[in-house]
Amino acid sequence: MRFEYKAEKTCAQTISFDIDGNVITNIEFYGGCNGNLKAISKLLEGSTVEEIEAKLLGNTCGRRPTSCTDQLAKAVREAYKK
């Protein structure tokens, strides 16, 4: 199932990905640091919700209370709950 998440307080406006059970694939960020976010998407391909949360939840960007990767961790958990 394709899931789309509106990111908050980050350069990336939207994060979308496929979720099958608890496995995440085809992660795409819209906006943000293009090269870095493409690399993150490749590195996380096939990861579980729990793996993504363990690695990325709470990660901040500069003085912001969140980051694109923190938002991804929140997005995958939200998608998994549905």
mmCIF file of N, CA, C and O in Angstrom:
data_model
loop_
_atom_site.group_PDB
_atom_site.id
_atom_site.type_symbol
_atom_site.label_atom_id
_atom_site.label_comp_id
_atom_site.label_asym_id
_atom_site.label_seq_id
_atom_site.Cartn_x
_atom_site.Cartn_y
_atom_site.Cartn_z
ATOM 1 N N MET A 1 0.841 -1.165 0.000
ATOM 2 C CA MET A 1 0.000 0.000 0.000
ATOM 3 C C MET A 1 0.896 1.241 0.000
ATOM 4 O O MET A 1 1.878 1.307 0.727
ATOM 5 N N ARG A 2 0.562 2.201 -0.809
ATOM 6 C CA ARG A 2 1.305 3.472 -0.873
ATOM 7 C C ARG A 2 0.791 4.384 0.232
ATOM 8 O O ARG A 2 -0.405 4.489 0.459
ATOM 9 N N PHE A 3 1.710 5.032 0.927
ATOM 10 C CA PHE A 3 1.353 5.929 2.023
ATOM 11 C C PHE A 3 2.042 7.260 1.797
ATOM 12 O O PHE A 3 3.210 7.295 1.407
ATOM 13 N N GLU A 4 1.335 8.350 2.025
ATOM 14 C CA GLU A 4 1.896 9.687 1.870
ATOM 15 C C GLU A 4 1.751 10.436 3.189
ATOM 16 O O GLU A 4 0.690 10.407 3.811
ATOM 17 N N TYR A 5 2.814 11.097 3.593
ATOM 18 C CA TYR A 5 2.869 11.787 4.883
ATOM 19 C C TYR A 5 3.311 13.222 4.668
ATOM 20 O O TYR A 5 4.310 13.472 3.985
ATOM 21 N N LYS A 6 2.572 14.163 5.235
ATOM 22 C CA LYS A 6 2.955 15.576 5.151
ATOM 23 C C LYS A 6 3.924 15.874 6.292
ATOM 24 O O LYS A 6 3.549 15.833 7.458
ATOM 25 N N ALA A 7 5.166 16.151 5.938
ATOM 26 C CA ALA A 7 6.206 16.426 6.929
ATOM 27 C C ALA A 7 6.000 17.800 7.555
ATOM 28 O O ALA A 7 5.461 18.711 6.927
ATOM 29 N N GLU A 8 6.434 17.936 8.805
ATOM 30 C CA GLU A 8 6.306 19.197 9.533
ATOM 31 C C GLU A 8 7.674 19.706 9.962
ATOM 32 O O GLU A 8 8.520 18.936 10.424
ATOM 33 N N LYS A 9 7.889 21.006 9.799
ATOM 34 C CA LYS A 9 9.099 21.696 10.255
ATOM 35 C C LYS A 9 10.382 21.169 9.610
ATOM 36 O O LYS A 9 11.445 21.152 10.233
ATOM 37 N N THR A 10 10.275 20.701 8.355
ATOM 38 C CA THR A 10 11.451 20.231 7.619
ATOM 39 C C THR A 10 11.449 20.823 6.216
ATOM 40 O O THR A 10 10.433 21.340 5.752
ATOM 41 N N CYS A 11 12.568 20.700 5.533
ATOM 42 C CA CYS A 11 12.658 21.159 4.146
ATOM 43 C C CYS A 11 11.825 20.272 3.224
ATOM 44 O O CYS A 11 11.250 20.746 2.252
ATOM 45 N N ALA A 12 11.781 18.976 3.517
ATOM 46 C CA ALA A 12 10.943 18.065 2.738
ATOM 47 C C ALA A 12 9.485 18.323 3.114
ATOM 48 O O ALA A 12 9.145 18.380 4.291
ATOM 49 N N GLN A 13 8.646 18.517 2.111
ATOM 50 C CA GLN A 13 7.236 18.788 2.384
ATOM 51 C C GLN A 13 6.430 17.499 2.544
ATOM 52 O O GLN A 13 5.521 17.431 3.361
ATOM 53 N N THR A 14 6.781 16.493 1.753
ATOM 54 C CA THR A 14 6.022 15.249 1.740
ATOM 55 C C THR A 14 6.964 14.062 1.656
ATOM 56 O O THR A 14 8.010 14.135 1.010
ATOM 57 N N ILE A 15 6.579 12.970 2.323
ATOM 58 C CA ILE A 15 7.320 11.714 2.262
ATOM 59 C C ILE A 15 6.323 10.649 1.836
ATOM 60 O O ILE A 15 5.237 10.549 2.404
ATOM 61 N N SER A 16 6.681 9.866 0.840
ATOM 62 C CA SER A 16 5.797 8.764 0.448
ATOM 63 C C SER A 16 6.613 7.481 0.347
ATOM 64 O O SER A 16 7.819 7.507 0.118
ATOM 65 N N PHE A 17 5.931 6.356 0.552
ATOM 66 C CA PHE A 17 6.586 5.059 0.544
ATOM 67 C C PHE A 17 5.536 3.972 0.443
ATOM 68 O O PHE A 17 4.342 4.212 0.627
ATOM 69 N N ASP A 18 6.000 2.772 0.145
ATOM 70 C CA ASP A 18 5.131 1.600 0.146
ATOM 71 C C ASP A 18 5.348 0.856 1.451
ATOM 72 O O ASP A 18 6.474 0.783 1.952
ATOM 73 N N ILE A 19 4.265 0.300 1.993
ATOM 74 C CA ILE A 19 4.357 -0.499 3.208
ATOM 75 C C ILE A 19 3.616 -1.804 2.980
ATOM 76 O O ILE A 19 2.478 -1.816 2.493
ATOM 77 N N ASP A 20 4.286 -2.911 3.280
ATOM 78 C CA ASP A 20 3.710 -4.245 3.163
ATOM 79 C C ASP A 20 3.988 -4.953 4.483
ATOM 80 O O ASP A 20 5.137 -5.336 4.748
ATOM 81 N N GLY A 21 2.972 -5.091 5.320
ATOM 82 C CA GLY A 21 3.187 -5.583 6.676
ATOM 83 C C GLY A 21 3.934 -4.502 7.434
ATOM 84 O O GLY A 21 3.415 -3.407 7.617
ATOM 85 N N ASN A 22 5.164 -4.798 7.845
ATOM 86 C CA ASN A 22 5.982 -3.779 8.508
ATOM 87 C C ASN A 22 7.235 -3.436 7.701
ATOM 88 O O ASN A 22 8.160 -2.813 8.212
ATOM 89 N N VAL A 23 7.266 -3.828 6.419
ATOM 90 C CA VAL A 23 8.424 -3.588 5.552
ATOM 91 C C VAL A 23 8.173 -2.363 4.663
ATOM 92 O O VAL A 23 7.118 -2.252 4.028
ATOM 93 N N ILE A 24 9.160 -1.484 4.628
ATOM 94 C CA ILE A 24 9.063 -0.220 3.902
ATOM 95 C C ILE A 24 9.934 -0.271 2.646
ATOM 96 O O ILE A 24 11.107 -0.667 2.700
ATOM 97 N N THR A 25 9.357 0.142 1.511
ATOM 98 C CA THR A 25 10.088 0.200 0.240
ATOM 99 C C THR A 25 9.701 1.473 -0.515
ATOM 100 O O THR A 25 8.722 2.132 -0.172
ATOM 101 N N ASN A 26 10.457 1.779 -1.540
ATOM 102 C CA ASN A 26 10.164 2.885 -2.461
ATOM 103 C C ASN A 26 9.947 4.219 -1.752
ATOM 104 O O ASN A 26 8.992 4.941 -2.034
ATOM 105 N N ILE A 27 10.858 4.579 -0.856
ATOM 106 C CA ILE A 27 10.757 5.833 -0.104
ATOM 107 C C ILE A 27 11.112 7.002 -1.021
ATOM 108 O O ILE A 27 12.127 6.977 -1.712
ATOM 109 N N GLU A 28 10.262 8.039 -1.004
ATOM 110 C CA GLU A 28 10.518 9.244 -1.781
ATOM 111 C C GLU A 28 10.247 10.469 -0.919
ATOM 112 O O GLU A 28 9.202 10.556 -0.264
ATOM 113 N N PHE A 29 11.194 11.397 -0.920
ATOM 114 C CA PHE A 29 11.035 12.676 -0.245
ATOM 115 C C PHE A 29 10.791 13.725 -1.319
ATOM 116 O O PHE A 29 11.473 13.736 -2.345
ATOM 117 N N TYR A 30 9.867 14.642 -1.078
ATOM 118 C CA TYR A 30 9.606 15.743 -1.996
ATOM 119 C C TYR A 30 10.036 17.026 -1.306
ATOM 120 O O TYR A 30 9.467 17.419 -0.297
ATOM 121 N N GLY A 31 11.093 17.639 -1.840
ATOM 122 C CA GLY A 31 11.721 18.781 -1.204
ATOM 123 C C GLY A 31 12.887 18.272 -0.361
ATOM 124 O O GLY A 31 13.122 17.078 -0.261
ATOM 125 N N GLY A 32 13.608 19.173 0.227
ATOM 126 C CA GLY A 32 14.723 18.768 1.078
ATOM 127 C C GLY A 32 16.017 18.626 0.303
ATOM 128 O O GLY A 32 16.122 19.005 -0.859
ATOM 129 N N CYS A 33 17.015 18.067 0.942
ATOM 130 C CA CYS A 33 18.351 17.881 0.365
ATOM 131 C C CYS A 33 18.337 16.658 -0.554
ATOM 132 O O CYS A 33 18.486 15.526 -0.080
ATOM 133 N N ASN A 34 18.153 16.881 -1.808
ATOM 134 C CA ASN A 34 17.898 15.826 -2.786
ATOM 135 C C ASN A 34 18.890 14.663 -2.725
ATOM 136 O O ASN A 34 18.492 13.506 -2.610
ATOM 137 N N GLY A 35 20.158 14.934 -2.793
ATOM 138 C CA GLY A 35 21.164 13.859 -2.803
ATOM 139 C C GLY A 35 21.164 13.057 -1.518
ATOM 140 O O GLY A 35 21.192 11.826 -1.536
ATOM 141 N N ASN A 36 21.144 13.741 -0.384
ATOM 142 C CA ASN A 36 21.145 13.047 0.902
ATOM 143 C C ASN A 36 19.894 12.194 1.086
ATOM 144 O O ASN A 36 19.963 11.060 1.579
ATOM 145 N N LEU A 37 18.762 12.741 0.727
ATOM 146 C CA LEU A 37 17.509 12.004 0.931
ATOM 147 C C LEU A 37 17.379 10.824 -0.024
ATOM 148 O O LEU A 37 16.820 9.788 0.344
ATOM 149 N N LYS A 38 17.934 10.940 -1.226
ATOM 150 C CA LYS A 38 17.968 9.783 -2.134
ATOM 151 C C LYS A 38 18.829 8.672 -1.542
ATOM 152 O O LYS A 38 18.490 7.499 -1.610
ATOM 153 N N ALA A 39 19.960 9.053 -0.951
ATOM 154 C CA ALA A 39 20.853 8.063 -0.338
ATOM 155 C C ALA A 39 20.168 7.387 0.845
ATOM 156 O O ALA A 39 20.248 6.157 0.994
ATOM 157 N N ILE A 40 19.517 8.157 1.690
ATOM 158 C CA ILE A 40 18.801 7.597 2.836
ATOM 159 C C ILE A 40 17.742 6.615 2.358
ATOM 160 O O ILE A 40 17.585 5.526 2.919
ATOM 161 N N SER A 41 17.023 6.980 1.311
ATOM 162 C CA SER A 41 15.991 6.099 0.759
ATOM 163 C C SER A 41 16.583 4.767 0.307
ATOM 164 O O SER A 41 16.018 3.704 0.575
ATOM 165 N N LYS A 42 17.727 4.810 -0.348
ATOM 166 C CA LYS A 42 18.384 3.578 -0.791
ATOM 167 C C LYS A 42 18.859 2.739 0.382
ATOM 168 O O LYS A 42 18.730 1.519 0.387
ATOM 169 N N LEU A 43 19.437 3.395 1.378
ATOM 170 C CA LEU A 43 19.960 2.680 2.540
ATOM 171 C C LEU A 43 18.860 2.004 3.364
ATOM 172 O O LEU A 43 19.100 0.968 3.977
ATOM 173 N N LEU A 44 17.673 2.584 3.354
ATOM 174 C CA LEU A 44 16.572 2.042 4.155
ATOM 175 C C LEU A 44 15.659 1.097 3.382
ATOM 176 O O LEU A 44 14.745 0.523 3.970
ATOM 177 N N GLU A 45 15.886 0.935 2.096
ATOM 178 C CA GLU A 45 15.044 0.065 1.263
ATOM 179 C C GLU A 45 14.930 -1.325 1.887
ATOM 180 O O GLU A 45 15.932 -1.973 2.192
ATOM 181 N N GLY A 46 13.704 -1.766 2.137
ATOM 182 C CA GLY A 46 13.457 -3.092 2.689
ATOM 183 C C GLY A 46 13.551 -3.169 4.205
ATOM 184 O O GLY A 46 13.418 -4.240 4.778
ATOM 185 N N SER A 47 13.768 -2.033 4.862
ATOM 186 C CA SER A 47 13.841 -2.014 6.323
ATOM 187 C C SER A 47 12.442 -2.133 6.925
ATOM 188 O O SER A 47 11.442 -1.802 6.293
ATOM 189 N N THR A 48 12.400 -2.569 8.173
ATOM 190 C CA THR A 48 11.126 -2.652 8.879
ATOM 191 C C THR A 48 10.837 -1.324 9.587
ATOM 192 O O THR A 48 11.739 -0.502 9.785
ATOM 193 N N VAL A 49 9.590 -1.160 9.971
ATOM 194 C CA VAL A 49 9.186 0.017 10.739
ATOM 195 C C VAL A 49 10.055 0.139 11.981
ATOM 196 O O VAL A 49 10.576 1.216 12.292
ATOM 197 N N GLU A 50 10.253 -0.958 12.679
ATOM 198 C CA GLU A 50 11.034 -0.953 13.917
ATOM 199 C C GLU A 50 12.498 -0.570 13.680
ATOM 200 O O GLU A 50 13.080 0.173 14.473
ATOM 201 N N GLU A 51 13.087 -1.043 12.601
ATOM 202 C CA GLU A 51 14.479 -0.699 12.271
ATOM 203 C C GLU A 51 14.611 0.794 11.974
ATOM 204 O O GLU A 51 15.555 1.444 12.428
ATOM 205 N N ILE A 52 13.679 1.316 11.206
ATOM 206 C CA ILE A 52 13.716 2.739 10.858
ATOM 207 C C ILE A 52 13.545 3.591 12.107
ATOM 208 O O ILE A 52 14.286 4.554 12.318
ATOM 209 N N GLU A 53 12.594 3.238 12.956
ATOM 210 C CA GLU A 53 12.400 3.985 14.204
ATOM 211 C C GLU A 53 13.650 3.948 15.080
ATOM 212 O O GLU A 53 14.069 4.967 15.622
ATOM 213 N N ALA A 54 14.248 2.780 15.228
ATOM 214 C CA ALA A 54 15.424 2.630 16.093
ATOM 215 C C ALA A 54 16.591 3.494 15.615
ATOM 216 O O ALA A 54 17.346 4.038 16.424
ATOM 217 N N LYS A 55 16.733 3.634 14.309
ATOM 218 C CA LYS A 55 17.848 4.396 13.754
ATOM 219 C C LYS A 55 17.585 5.894 13.680
ATOM 220 O O LYS A 55 18.518 6.689 13.821
ATOM 221 N N LEU A 56 16.339 6.292 13.442
ATOM 222 C CA LEU A 56 16.088 7.678 13.046
ATOM 223 C C LEU A 56 15.204 8.502 13.967
ATOM 224 O O LEU A 56 15.250 9.738 13.910
ATOM 225 N N LEU A 57 14.387 7.877 14.785
ATOM 226 C CA LEU A 57 13.462 8.630 15.631
ATOM 227 C C LEU A 57 14.233 9.527 16.594
ATOM 228 O O LEU A 57 15.163 9.081 17.268
ATOM 229 N N GLY A 58 13.889 10.792 16.620
ATOM 230 C CA GLY A 58 14.551 11.748 17.504
ATOM 231 C C GLY A 58 15.719 12.481 16.872
ATOM 232 O O GLY A 58 16.294 13.384 17.479
ATOM 233 N N ASN A 59 16.100 12.115 15.646
ATOM 234 C CA ASN A 59 17.191 12.794 14.946
ATOM 235 C C ASN A 59 16.751 14.230 14.623
ATOM 236 O O ASN A 59 15.654 14.443 14.131
ATOM 237 N N THR A 60 17.594 15.206 14.924
ATOM 238 C CA THR A 60 17.253 16.604 14.658
ATOM 239 C C THR A 60 18.135 17.177 13.560
ATOM 240 O O THR A 60 19.161 16.600 13.201
ATOM 241 N N CYS A 61 17.732 18.337 13.052
ATOM 242 C CA CYS A 61 18.470 19.029 11.993
ATOM 243 C C CYS A 61 18.726 20.459 12.447
ATOM 244 O O CYS A 61 17.783 21.239 12.580
ATOM 245 N N GLY A 62 19.977 20.778 12.716
ATOM 246 C CA GLY A 62 20.316 22.119 13.188
ATOM 247 C C GLY A 62 19.572 22.437 14.469
ATOM 248 O O GLY A 62 19.556 21.641 15.403
ATOM 249 N N ARG A 63 18.920 23.566 14.494
ATOM 250 C CA ARG A 63 18.160 23.991 15.676
ATOM 251 C C ARG A 63 16.713 23.518 15.649
ATOM 252 O O ARG A 63 15.948 23.819 16.566
ATOM 253 N N ARG A 64 16.342 22.820 14.617
ATOM 254 C CA ARG A 64 14.969 22.328 14.509
ATOM 255 C C ARG A 64 14.748 21.163 15.477
ATOM 256 O O ARG A 64 15.662 20.387 15.740
ATOM 257 N N PRO A 65 13.530 21.008 15.963
ATOM 258 C CA PRO A 65 13.240 19.913 16.897
ATOM 259 C C PRO A 65 13.029 18.568 16.196
ATOM 260 O O PRO A 65 12.758 17.567 16.844
ATOM 261 N N THR A 66 13.175 18.544 14.876
ATOM 262 C CA THR A 66 12.938 17.347 14.076
ATOM 263 C C THR A 66 13.871 17.379 12.868
ATOM 264 O O THR A 66 14.721 18.242 12.750
ATOM 265 N N SER A 67 13.723 16.408 11.987
ATOM 266 C CA SER A 67 14.489 16.350 10.738
ATOM 267 C C SER A 67 13.679 15.552 9.728
ATOM 268 O O SER A 67 12.662 14.939 10.086
ATOM 269 N N CYS A 68 14.145 15.506 8.505
ATOM 270 C CA CYS A 68 13.462 14.703 7.495
ATOM 271 C C CYS A 68 13.441 13.226 7.904
ATOM 272 O O CYS A 68 12.436 12.542 7.723
ATOM 273 N N THR A 69 14.542 12.755 8.483
ATOM 274 C CA THR A 69 14.595 11.346 8.886
ATOM 275 C C THR A 69 13.726 11.069 10.106
ATOM 276 O O THR A 69 13.110 10.008 10.204
ATOM 277 N N ASP A 70 13.653 12.006 11.039
ATOM 278 C CA ASP A 70 12.758 11.878 12.190
ATOM 279 C C ASP A 70 11.313 11.827 11.696
ATOM 280 O O ASP A 70 10.509 11.013 12.164
ATOM 281 N N GLN A 71 10.991 12.667 10.732
ATOM 282 C CA GLN A 71 9.644 12.665 10.162
ATOM 283 C C GLN A 71 9.347 11.342 9.456
ATOM 284 O O GLN A 71 8.235 10.827 9.532
ATOM 285 N N LEU A 72 10.351 10.764 8.792
ATOM 286 C CA LEU A 72 10.165 9.459 8.168
ATOM 287 C C LEU A 72 9.846 8.406 9.223
ATOM 288 O O LEU A 72 8.941 7.586 9.033
ATOM 289 N N ALA A 73 10.570 8.421 10.334
ATOM 290 C CA ALA A 73 10.304 7.455 11.407
ATOM 291 C C ALA A 73 8.872 7.593 11.924
ATOM 292 O O ALA A 73 8.188 6.593 12.167
ATOM 293 N N LYS A 74 8.404 8.811 12.070
ATOM 294 C CA LYS A 74 7.025 9.043 12.512
ATOM 295 C C LYS A 74 6.028 8.590 11.450
ATOM 296 O O LYS A 74 4.978 8.023 11.762
ATOM 297 N N ALA A 75 6.366 8.831 10.183
ATOM 298 C CA ALA A 75 5.471 8.453 9.087
ATOM 299 C C ALA A 75 5.296 6.939 8.980
ATOM 300 O O ALA A 75 4.183 6.448 8.799
ATOM 301 N N VAL A 76 6.395 6.194 9.102
ATOM 302 C CA VAL A 76 6.280 4.734 8.966
ATOM 303 C C VAL A 76 5.473 4.139 10.114
ATOM 304 O O VAL A 76 4.716 3.187 9.926
ATOM 305 N N ARG A 77 5.609 4.715 11.311
ATOM 306 C CA ARG A 77 4.815 4.228 12.449
ATOM 307 C C ARG A 77 3.330 4.521 12.219
ATOM 308 O O ARG A 77 2.481 3.671 12.453
ATOM 309 N N GLU A 78 3.022 5.718 11.729
ATOM 310 C CA GLU A 78 1.631 6.064 11.441
ATOM 311 C C GLU A 78 1.036 5.133 10.392
ATOM 312 O O GLU A 78 -0.088 4.664 10.519
ATOM 313 N N ALA A 79 1.803 4.873 9.346
ATOM 314 C CA ALA A 79 1.323 3.981 8.280
ATOM 315 C C ALA A 79 1.096 2.556 8.813
ATOM 316 O O ALA A 79 0.126 1.908 8.438
ATOM 317 N N TYR A 80 1.973 2.109 9.673
ATOM 318 C CA TYR A 80 1.883 0.755 10.227
ATOM 319 C C TYR A 80 0.647 0.588 11.099
ATOM 320 O O TYR A 80 0.033 -0.485 11.126
ATOM 321 N N LYS A 81 0.247 1.636 11.785
ATOM 322 C CA LYS A 81 -0.941 1.597 12.652
ATOM 323 C C LYS A 81 -2.235 1.457 11.857
ATOM 324 O O LYS A 81 -3.225 0.997 12.386
ATOM 325 N N LYS A 82 -2.221 1.897 10.605
ATOM 326 C CA LYS A 82 -3.454 1.886 9.793
ATOM 327 C C LYS A 82 -3.769 0.529 9.241
ATOM 328 O O LYS A 82 -3.138 -0.366 9.117
#
